[in-house]
PDB file of C-alpha atoms in Angstrom:
ATOM      1  CA  MET A   1       5.223 -10.609  24.170  1.00  0.00           C
ATOM      2  CA  THR A   2       7.324  -9.554  21.247  1.00  0.00           C
ATOM      3  CA  ARG A   3       7.148  -5.776  20.242  1.00  0.00           C
ATOM      4  CA  SER A   4       4.885  -6.458  16.940  1.00  0.00           C
ATOM      5  CA  LEU A   5       2.540  -8.039  19.295  1.00  0.00           C
ATOM      6  CA  GLN A   6       2.541  -5.149  21.269  1.00  0.00           C
ATOM      7  CA  LYS A   7       1.506  -2.886  18.527  1.00  0.00           C
ATOM      8  CA  LEU A   8      -2.001  -2.185  17.823  1.00  0.00           C
ATOM      9  CA  PRO A   9      -3.752  -1.409  14.848  1.00  0.00           C
ATOM     10  CA  HIS A  10      -4.609   2.274  14.221  1.00  0.00           C
ATOM     11  CA  ALA A  11      -5.637   4.847  12.295  1.00  0.00           C
ATOM     12  CA  SER A  12      -4.164   8.536  12.088  1.00  0.00           C
ATOM     13  CA  PHE A  13      -6.523  10.821  13.924  1.00  0.00           C
ATOM     14  CA  LYS A  14      -4.857  14.237  11.644  1.00  0.00           C
ATOM     15  CA  LYS A  15      -6.324  12.394   8.690  1.00  0.00           C
ATOM     16  CA  LEU A  16      -9.471  10.326   9.820  1.00  0.00           C
ATOM     17  CA  PRO A  17     -11.357  13.600   9.003  1.00  0.00           C
ATOM     18  CA  GLU A  18     -10.124  14.000   5.505  1.00  0.00           C
ATOM     19  CA  PHE A  19     -11.154  10.212   5.197  1.00  0.00           C
ATOM     20  CA  ALA A  20     -14.436  10.459   6.926  1.00  0.00           C
ATOM     21  CA  SER A  21     -15.346  13.693   4.273  1.00  0.00           C
ATOM     22  CA  ILE A  22     -14.130  11.408   1.269  1.00  0.00           C
ATOM     23  CA  SER A  23     -16.028   8.622   2.242  1.00  0.00           C
ATOM     24  CA  LYS A  24     -19.044  10.308   2.193  1.00  0.00           C
ATOM     25  CA  GLN A  25     -18.382  11.744  -1.645  1.00  0.00           C
ATOM     26  CA  PRO A  26     -19.861   9.432  -4.315  1.00  0.00           C
ATOM     27  CA  GLU A  27     -17.198   9.859  -6.450  1.00  0.00           C
ATOM     28  CA  LYS A  28     -14.222   7.526  -5.464  1.00  0.00           C
ATOM     29  CA  ASP A  29     -12.085   7.771  -8.041  1.00  0.00           C
ATOM     30  CA  ARG A  30     -10.204  10.610  -6.961  1.00  0.00           C
ATOM     31  CA  PRO A  31      -6.764   8.995  -5.081  1.00  0.00           C
ATOM     32  CA  ILE A  32      -6.080   9.762  -0.923  1.00  0.00           C
ATOM     33  CA  GLN A  33      -2.343  10.246  -1.141  1.00  0.00           C
ATOM     34  CA  THR A  34      -0.327   9.621   1.820  1.00  0.00           C
ATOM     35  CA  SER A  35       3.193   8.983   3.085  1.00  0.00           C
ATOM     36  CA  ASN A  36       1.884   6.951   5.830  1.00  0.00           C
ATOM     37  CA  ARG A  37       2.780   3.493   5.154  1.00  0.00           C
ATOM     38  CA  SER A  38       1.725   2.311   8.772  1.00  0.00           C
ATOM     39  CA  LEU A  39      -2.221   3.310   8.792  1.00  0.00           C
ATOM     40  CA  PHE A  40      -4.463  -0.154   8.664  1.00  0.00           C
ATOM     41  CA  ILE A  41      -7.020  -0.351   5.832  1.00  0.00           C
ATOM     42  CA  LEU A  42     -10.517   0.370   7.640  1.00  0.00           C
ATOM     43  CA  PRO A  43     -14.013  -1.202   6.287  1.00  0.00           C
ATOM     44  CA  GLN A  44     -14.480   2.331   4.858  1.00  0.00           C
ATOM     45  CA  PHE A  45     -11.400   2.496   2.541  1.00  0.00           C
ATOM     46  CA  ILE A  46     -13.242  -0.020   0.644  1.00  0.00           C
ATOM     47  CA  GLY A  47     -13.383   1.267  -3.532  1.00  0.00           C
ATOM     48  CA  HIS A  48     -10.903   3.805  -2.895  1.00  0.00           C
ATOM     49  CA  THR A  49      -8.155   4.528  -4.828  1.00  0.00           C
ATOM     50  CA  PHE A  50      -4.569   5.266  -2.547  1.00  0.00           C
ATOM     51  CA  LEU A  51      -1.193   6.593  -3.230  1.00  0.00           C
ATOM     52  CA  VAL A  52       1.159   5.354  -0.593  1.00  0.00           C
ATOM     53  CA  HIS A  53       4.461   6.973  -1.006  1.00  0.00           C
ATOM     54  CA  GLN A  54       7.126   4.386  -1.420  1.00  0.00           C
ATOM     55  CA  GLY A  55      10.199   6.583  -0.656  1.00  0.00           C
ATOM     56  CA  LYS A  56      10.510   8.346  -4.121  1.00  0.00           C
ATOM     57  CA  ILE A  57       7.245   8.083  -5.700  1.00  0.00           C
ATOM     58  CA  PHE A  58       3.766   7.288  -5.125  1.00  0.00           C
ATOM     59  CA  THR A  59       2.540   3.963  -5.207  1.00  0.00           C
ATOM     60  CA  ARG A  60      -1.270   3.732  -6.698  1.00  0.00           C
ATOM     61  CA  PHE A  61      -3.752   1.112  -5.965  1.00  0.00           C
ATOM     62  CA  LYS A  62      -7.083   0.389  -4.687  1.00  0.00           C
ATOM     63  CA  VAL A  63      -8.469  -1.349  -1.698  1.00  0.00           C
ATOM     64  CA  THR A  64     -10.829  -4.420  -1.918  1.00  0.00           C
ATOM     65  CA  PRO A  65     -12.417  -6.244   1.147  1.00  0.00           C
ATOM     66  CA  GLU A  66      -9.804  -8.840   0.757  1.00  0.00           C
ATOM     67  CA  MET A  67      -7.581  -5.826   2.270  1.00  0.00           C
ATOM     68  CA  VAL A  68      -9.367  -4.838   5.552  1.00  0.00           C
ATOM     69  CA  GLY A  69      -6.968  -5.357   8.139  1.00  0.00           C
ATOM     70  CA  THR A  70      -3.584  -4.900   6.222  1.00  0.00           C
ATOM     71  CA  LYS A  71      -1.527  -2.165   6.149  1.00  0.00           C
ATOM     72  CA  LEU A  72      -0.846   0.437   3.366  1.00  0.00           C
ATOM     73  CA  GLY A  73       2.877  -0.282   2.996  1.00  0.00           C
ATOM     74  CA  GLU A  74       1.785  -4.003   2.029  1.00  0.00           C
ATOM     75  CA  TYR A  75       0.978  -2.905  -0.939  1.00  0.00           C
ATOM     76  CA  SER A  76       3.986  -0.491  -1.958  1.00  0.00           C
ATOM     77  CA  PHE A  77       7.080  -2.164  -2.638  1.00  0.00           C
ATOM     78  CA  THR A  78      10.034   0.062  -1.423  1.00  0.00           C
ATOM     79  CA  ARG A  79      12.861  -2.172  -2.800  1.00  0.00           C
ATOM     80  CA  LYS A  80      13.515  -3.300  -6.265  1.00  0.00           C
ATOM     81  CA  PRO A  81      13.389  -7.318  -7.221  1.00  0.00           C
ATOM     82  CA  ASN A  82      16.409  -8.795  -7.881  1.00  0.00           C
ATOM     83  CA  ILE A  83      16.473  -9.484 -11.663  1.00  0.00           C
ATOM     84  CA  TYR A  84      19.835 -11.493 -12.630  1.00  0.00           C
ATOM     85  CA  LYS A  85      20.877 -12.010 -16.631  1.00  0.00           C
ATOM     86  CA  LYS A  86      20.888 -15.383 -17.885  1.00  0.00           C
ATOM     87  CA  LYS A  87      24.306 -16.281 -19.004  1.00  0.00           C
ATOM     88  CA  LYS A  88      24.489 -16.568 -22.805  1.00  0.00           C
ATOM     89  CA  LYS A  89      25.586 -20.435 -23.608  1.00  0.00           C
ATOM     90  CA  ASN A  90      29.338 -20.447 -25.553  1.00  0.00           C
ATOM     91  CA  GLY A  91      28.618 -21.687 -29.376  1.00  0.00           C
ATOM     92  CA  THR A  92      29.729 -25.688 -29.369  1.00  0.00           C
ATOM     93  CA  LYS A  93      30.453 -28.294 -31.848  1.00  0.00           C
ATOM     94  CA  SER A  94      27.517 -30.769 -32.392  1.00  0.00           C
TER      95      SER A  94
END
């Protein structure tokens, strides 16, 4: 069995009371700020906005039903995408 299969879904026990109190509140516009990228998205998080730490800044996203069961870090990229510049075409005679 590989190591990744041994890791079970978990939720931070320190943050669960905070998440439980937030899920009871009718206002879901206030973002939940966290640095825990390995936290699994639970069904009670649907509709809430999260600010997930990306190493330098926080990334904002809203949880949808399709995201349940994935980790918060999957939606906050830590690396910049590579963008290569196009080569300029030299002027040729036609």
